[in-house]
Every structure is written in C-alpha cells, then in structure tokens.
C-alpha cells in the first residue's frame, strides 16, 4: 500500500516563474491538504481539497492555488514566485469522515533564486 | 484562534534514557485531536502518537507515551529507552474535531540522542 507520494522532490525556479507540485494521497484517502514549511519552522497550512473543491484556506495569497482530480490526487500551483516562497511543501492526506489520522508525503523542496 | 507552543527548541538525551518534550496549546473548542509528529533529516513528517481530547486515558505507542492534561492544555511526549534513531525534530500539532480541518503546528523541538 503506497503512502502519500509527492513530485518532484527537489526543484529550482527563478523569481517570477510559476511552479506546479503534485501529490497522490494514500490509498483510500479522499482529502488532501498542503502545507508550507520554511527552514527552522513548523508547517503552515495552505489549503485543503475535498471532492475537488477547496474547503479551507490558510493565510496565503491568491498566488497559491490548487486543484483536486477525480482520483483524489492534487496539485499545488504557485505563480509569480518570490524568494520567500523557498520552502519544503508538504502534502497530507486523510479520510474526511475520520478526523484523527493524517499522513504526510516526503515533501517537495522548492528553491527560488 | 488556536495556537500551539513548544517552549523547548532543543533537547538532548542519553541513549537508553527517558526524555519528555513539552507542548501547550490554546483552544476554546471541546472536541479536538492532538498529535506528535517526528521529522527526521529526510524531512518526512511521521505520525508518532495521537490523542483524542474526549479520552481521559493517555495514549501509548510502544516507547512513546503522552501526558495529556486537558484542563491545563498541556500535551507532553515521553520517550522511554531512547534510541539513536529517535534523533529528529518533533512537532506537536492540534486539530479541531470536525471533519477535515487543518493541523496547527508548534515550532518544534530538536531532539539529539547521545550514544
């Protein structure tokens, strides 16, 4: 049983560019959340998707957008990249009806230069 | 707004000894979950243990146990018989008890284990 998988694992982008990160949830999970973790800090919630809709959003600008597909996989898009967007982006999956089990992927390291 | 505070940026323990990591949280909710996650250098967030707020009994998972003090809003993690592989960043996290919902993390405690 595959866990949460994310791609790519590492990438370098130039300021002003756009990036797309991908996540496949754990088998049987229907909810995907994205978190940003800057170096030396705890993860910060970006948004959550369920039934292909954004259900909850953290304090992130509109440059951050996402999508969930019918197979529950998800994408995180960031436009007009800033140096401050450099971080580890973590995807977490869960079963919406069960609030107490949340699994994370290995993350995507984004460096903006 | 809910907050999670970990007041120990770094902790150190001798191999085979016991260490306790502290966490406090603030919420006005009665239904919520608390978690401890381990993040090794690989950076993957690994669930260590979880506690449902409605359960009075403290959760235990092998060498890991929690001391959940609901009135004091305290949720500490005890690691017994510490092993070298326990060295990592540990994050305390809170989640409201509704369906879905986000995790709110503390700033983390970096645990080192001395051989």
Short mmCIF file of C-alpha atoms in Angstrom, two decimals:
data_model
loop_
_atom_site.label_atom_id
_atom_site.label_comp_id
_atom_site.label_asym_id
_atom_site.label_seq_id
_atom_site.Cartn_x
_atom_site.Cartn_y
_atom_site.Cartn_z
CA UNK A 1 0.00 0.00 0.00
CA UNK A 2 1.68 3.16 -1.19
CA UNK A 3 1.69 6.07 1.17
CA UNK A 4 1.43 9.71 0.18
CA UNK A 5 3.64 10.41 -2.81
CA UNK A 6 4.83 13.80 -3.99
CA UNK A 7 6.69 15.03 -7.02
CA UNK A 8 9.12 16.47 -7.79
CA UNK A 9 11.30 16.01 -4.72
CA UNK A 10 13.54 18.96 -5.48
CA UNK A 11 13.32 21.84 -7.90
CA UNK A 12 14.87 25.23 -8.51
CA UNK A 13 12.91 28.08 -10.04
CA UNK A 14 13.64 31.67 -10.89
CA UNK A 15 11.85 34.55 -9.25
CA UNK A 16 8.68 35.40 -11.19
CA UNK A 17 8.23 31.91 -12.61
CA UNK A 18 5.41 29.52 -11.89
CA UNK A 19 5.61 26.07 -10.31
CA UNK A 20 3.32 23.05 -10.04
CA UNK A 21 3.73 20.43 -7.34
CA UNK A 22 1.88 17.13 -7.36
CA UNK A 23 0.54 14.80 -4.72
CA UNK A 24 -1.08 11.37 -4.72
CA UNK A 25 -2.86 10.58 -1.48
CA UNK A 26 -2.66 7.35 0.44
CA UNK A 27 -4.97 4.68 -0.92
CA UNK A 28 -8.49 5.15 0.38
CA UNK A 29 -7.94 8.77 1.40
CA UNK A 30 -10.22 11.42 -0.07
CA UNK A 31 -8.87 14.65 1.39
CA UNK A 32 -5.63 16.39 0.53
CA UNK A 33 -4.04 19.28 2.39
CA UNK A 34 -0.95 21.29 1.53
CA UNK A 35 1.50 22.83 3.96
CA UNK A 36 4.48 25.13 3.57
CA UNK A 37 7.44 24.59 5.88
CA UNK A 38 10.14 27.23 5.89
CA UNK A 39 13.54 26.29 7.26
CA UNK A 40 13.52 26.04 11.05
CA UNK A 41 9.77 26.45 11.38
CA UNK A 42 6.70 24.31 11.75
CA UNK A 43 4.49 23.64 8.73
CA UNK A 44 1.89 26.26 7.86
CA UNK A 45 -1.46 25.25 6.36
CA UNK A 46 -2.05 26.46 2.82
CA UNK A 47 -5.35 24.85 1.85
CA UNK A 48 -7.37 21.66 1.78
CA UNK A 49 -9.24 19.91 -1.01
CA UNK A 50 -12.14 17.51 -0.79
CA UNK A 51 -14.48 16.42 -3.58
CA UNK A 52 -12.46 18.54 -6.00
CA UNK A 53 -13.21 21.74 -4.12
CA UNK A 54 -11.11 23.94 -1.88
CA UNK A 55 -12.69 23.52 1.55
CA UNK A 56 -10.43 25.52 3.79
CA UNK A 57 -7.66 28.01 3.21
CA UNK A 58 -4.87 29.38 5.34
CA UNK A 59 -3.35 32.82 5.25
CA UNK A 60 -1.71 32.58 1.84
CA UNK A 61 -2.09 34.95 -1.12
CA UNK A 62 -4.00 34.13 -4.27
CA UNK A 63 -0.71 33.29 -5.98
CA UNK A 64 -1.16 29.93 -4.31
CA UNK A 65 -3.83 27.85 -5.97
CA UNK A 66 -4.67 24.20 -6.21
CA UNK A 67 -6.71 21.52 -7.76
CA UNK A 68 -8.00 18.08 -6.88
CA UNK A 69 -8.75 15.49 -9.52
CA UNK A 70 -11.43 12.79 -9.55
CA UNK A 71 -8.85 10.22 -8.44
CA UNK A 72 -8.19 12.41 -5.35
CA UNK A 73 -4.70 13.43 -6.45
CA UNK A 74 -3.90 17.09 -6.13
CA UNK A 75 -1.73 19.87 -7.49
CA UNK A 76 -0.38 22.99 -5.84
CA UNK A 77 0.40 25.89 -8.13
CA UNK A 78 2.36 28.96 -7.17
CA UNK A 79 2.53 31.91 -9.56
CA UNK A 80 4.93 34.86 -9.63
CA UNK A 81 7.41 33.13 -7.38
CA UNK A 82 9.16 35.17 -4.71
CA UNK A 83 12.39 34.36 -2.93
CA UNK A 84 10.32 33.88 0.23
CA UNK A 85 8.45 31.01 -1.38
CA UNK A 86 11.54 28.86 -0.96
CA UNK A 87 10.44 26.10 1.39
CA UNK A 88 9.51 22.47 1.79
CA UNK A 89 5.97 21.86 0.55
CA UNK A 90 4.25 19.00 2.28
CA UNK A 91 1.17 17.17 1.13
CA UNK A 92 -1.02 15.42 3.69
CA UNK A 93 -3.87 13.04 3.05
CA UNK A 94 -6.71 11.85 5.24
CA UNK A 95 -10.21 10.40 5.22
CA UNK A 96 -12.61 13.26 5.76
CA UNK A 97 -15.00 11.22 7.88
CA UNK A 98 -12.15 10.30 10.21
CA UNK A 99 -10.58 13.35 11.71
CA UNK A 100 -7.73 11.75 13.55
CA UNK A 101 -5.41 10.13 11.00
CA UNK A 102 -3.34 12.33 8.75
CA UNK A 103 -0.35 11.09 6.76
CA UNK A 104 2.31 13.16 5.06
CA UNK A 105 4.39 12.72 1.96
CA UNK A 106 8.13 13.31 1.82
CA UNK A 107 7.68 16.81 0.51
CA UNK A 108 8.88 18.87 -2.41
CA UNK A 109 11.84 21.15 -1.83
CA UNK A 110 11.39 24.41 -3.75
CA UNK A 111 14.26 26.83 -4.08
CA UNK A 112 13.58 30.19 -5.71
CA UNK A 113 16.65 32.05 -6.96
CA UNK B 1 -7.57 31.32 17.28
CA UNK B 2 -5.93 28.11 18.27
CA UNK B 3 -2.21 28.14 18.99
CA UNK B 4 0.40 25.51 19.80
CA UNK B 5 3.57 26.31 21.75
CA UNK B 6 6.68 24.22 22.17
CA UNK B 7 8.96 26.02 24.59
CA UNK B 8 12.00 23.77 24.16
CA UNK B 9 13.81 24.50 20.87
CA UNK B 10 16.37 21.79 21.63
CA UNK B 11 16.59 18.79 23.93
CA UNK B 12 19.25 16.16 24.47
CA UNK B 13 19.04 12.68 25.96
CA UNK B 14 21.46 9.85 26.60
CA UNK B 15 20.80 6.64 24.74
CA UNK B 16 18.52 4.30 26.76
CA UNK B 17 17.36 7.16 28.99
CA UNK B 18 13.95 8.85 29.10
CA UNK B 19 13.13 12.32 27.82
CA UNK B 20 9.99 14.43 27.92
CA UNK B 21 9.10 17.04 25.32
CA UNK B 22 6.64 19.77 26.28
CA UNK B 23 3.71 21.22 24.39
CA UNK B 24 0.94 23.59 25.38
CA UNK B 25 -1.99 24.69 23.31
CA UNK B 26 -4.79 27.17 23.44
CA UNK B 27 -8.31 26.50 22.26
CA UNK B 28 -11.90 27.16 23.22
CA UNK B 29 -13.07 24.01 21.48
CA UNK B 30 -14.06 20.88 23.40
CA UNK B 31 -13.66 18.44 20.52
CA UNK B 32 -10.16 18.22 19.12
CA UNK B 33 -7.18 15.98 18.48
CA UNK B 34 -3.56 16.35 19.46
CA UNK B 35 -0.62 14.80 17.66
CA UNK B 36 3.11 14.37 17.91
CA UNK B 37 4.97 14.13 14.63
CA UNK B 38 8.61 13.23 14.11
CA UNK B 39 10.57 14.82 11.28
CA UNK B 40 13.98 13.22 10.68
CA UNK B 41 16.58 14.76 8.36
CA UNK B 42 14.73 13.20 5.42
CA UNK B 43 12.03 15.79 6.30
CA UNK B 44 9.09 13.36 6.01
CA UNK B 45 6.57 14.03 8.76
CA UNK B 46 5.93 10.77 10.61
CA UNK B 47 3.00 10.34 12.98
CA UNK B 48 4.27 9.22 16.39
CA UNK B 49 1.16 9.31 18.55
CA UNK B 50 -2.26 10.93 18.73
CA UNK B 51 -4.74 11.75 21.47
CA UNK B 52 -8.45 12.41 21.25
CA UNK B 53 -9.50 15.15 23.63
CA UNK B 54 -12.56 13.23 24.82
CA UNK B 55 -10.40 10.33 26.00
CA UNK B 56 -9.11 10.63 29.54
CA UNK B 57 -6.64 7.81 29.15
CA UNK B 58 -3.23 8.87 27.92
CA UNK B 59 -2.20 7.41 24.56
CA UNK B 60 0.71 4.99 24.39
CA UNK B 61 2.60 3.59 21.40
CA UNK B 62 5.42 1.29 22.41
CA UNK B 63 8.19 3.51 23.84
CA UNK B 64 6.18 6.68 23.26
CA UNK B 65 3.52 7.94 25.64
CA UNK B 66 1.81 11.23 26.31
CA UNK B 67 0.74 13.11 29.41
CA UNK B 68 -2.48 14.83 28.40
CA UNK B 69 -3.66 17.45 30.88
CA UNK B 70 -6.83 18.86 29.35
CA UNK B 71 -7.54 21.48 31.98
CA UNK B 72 -4.00 22.77 31.80
CA UNK B 73 -3.98 22.45 27.98
CA UNK B 74 -0.75 20.54 28.14
CA UNK B 75 0.32 17.63 25.96
CA UNK B 76 3.81 16.31 26.63
CA UNK B 77 5.57 13.43 24.90
CA UNK B 78 7.66 10.95 26.84
CA UNK B 79 10.18 8.80 25.00
CA UNK B 80 11.45 5.87 27.02
CA UNK B 81 14.59 3.86 26.32
CA UNK B 82 15.75 6.46 23.81
CA UNK B 83 17.43 5.16 20.68
CA UNK B 84 19.79 6.84 18.23
CA UNK B 85 17.05 6.65 15.62
CA UNK B 86 14.83 8.85 17.78
CA UNK B 87 17.00 11.86 16.96
CA UNK B 88 14.82 14.21 14.94
CA UNK B 89 12.67 17.30 15.06
CA UNK B 90 9.45 16.70 16.97
CA UNK B 91 6.33 18.73 16.29
CA UNK B 92 3.23 18.97 18.43
CA UNK B 93 0.06 19.62 16.43
CA UNK B 94 -3.59 20.42 17.11
CA UNK B 95 -6.66 19.77 15.02
CA UNK B 96 -10.28 20.64 15.61
CA UNK B 97 -12.52 17.61 15.85
CA UNK B 98 -14.67 18.45 12.85
CA UNK B 99 -14.40 16.57 9.62
CA UNK B 100 -11.46 17.64 7.54
CA UNK B 101 -9.76 20.54 9.20
CA UNK B 102 -6.19 21.73 9.34
CA UNK B 103 -3.30 20.88 11.60
CA UNK B 104 -1.80 23.70 13.62
CA UNK B 105 1.83 23.01 14.45
CA UNK B 106 4.17 24.22 17.13
CA UNK B 107 7.65 25.45 16.29
CA UNK B 108 9.24 22.10 17.01
CA UNK B 109 11.80 20.63 19.40
CA UNK B 110 15.03 19.25 18.05
CA UNK B 111 15.97 16.10 19.92
CA UNK B 112 19.51 14.78 19.90
CA UNK B 113 20.42 11.37 21.30
CA UNK B 114 23.91 10.82 22.67
CA UNK B 115 25.44 7.36 22.44
#
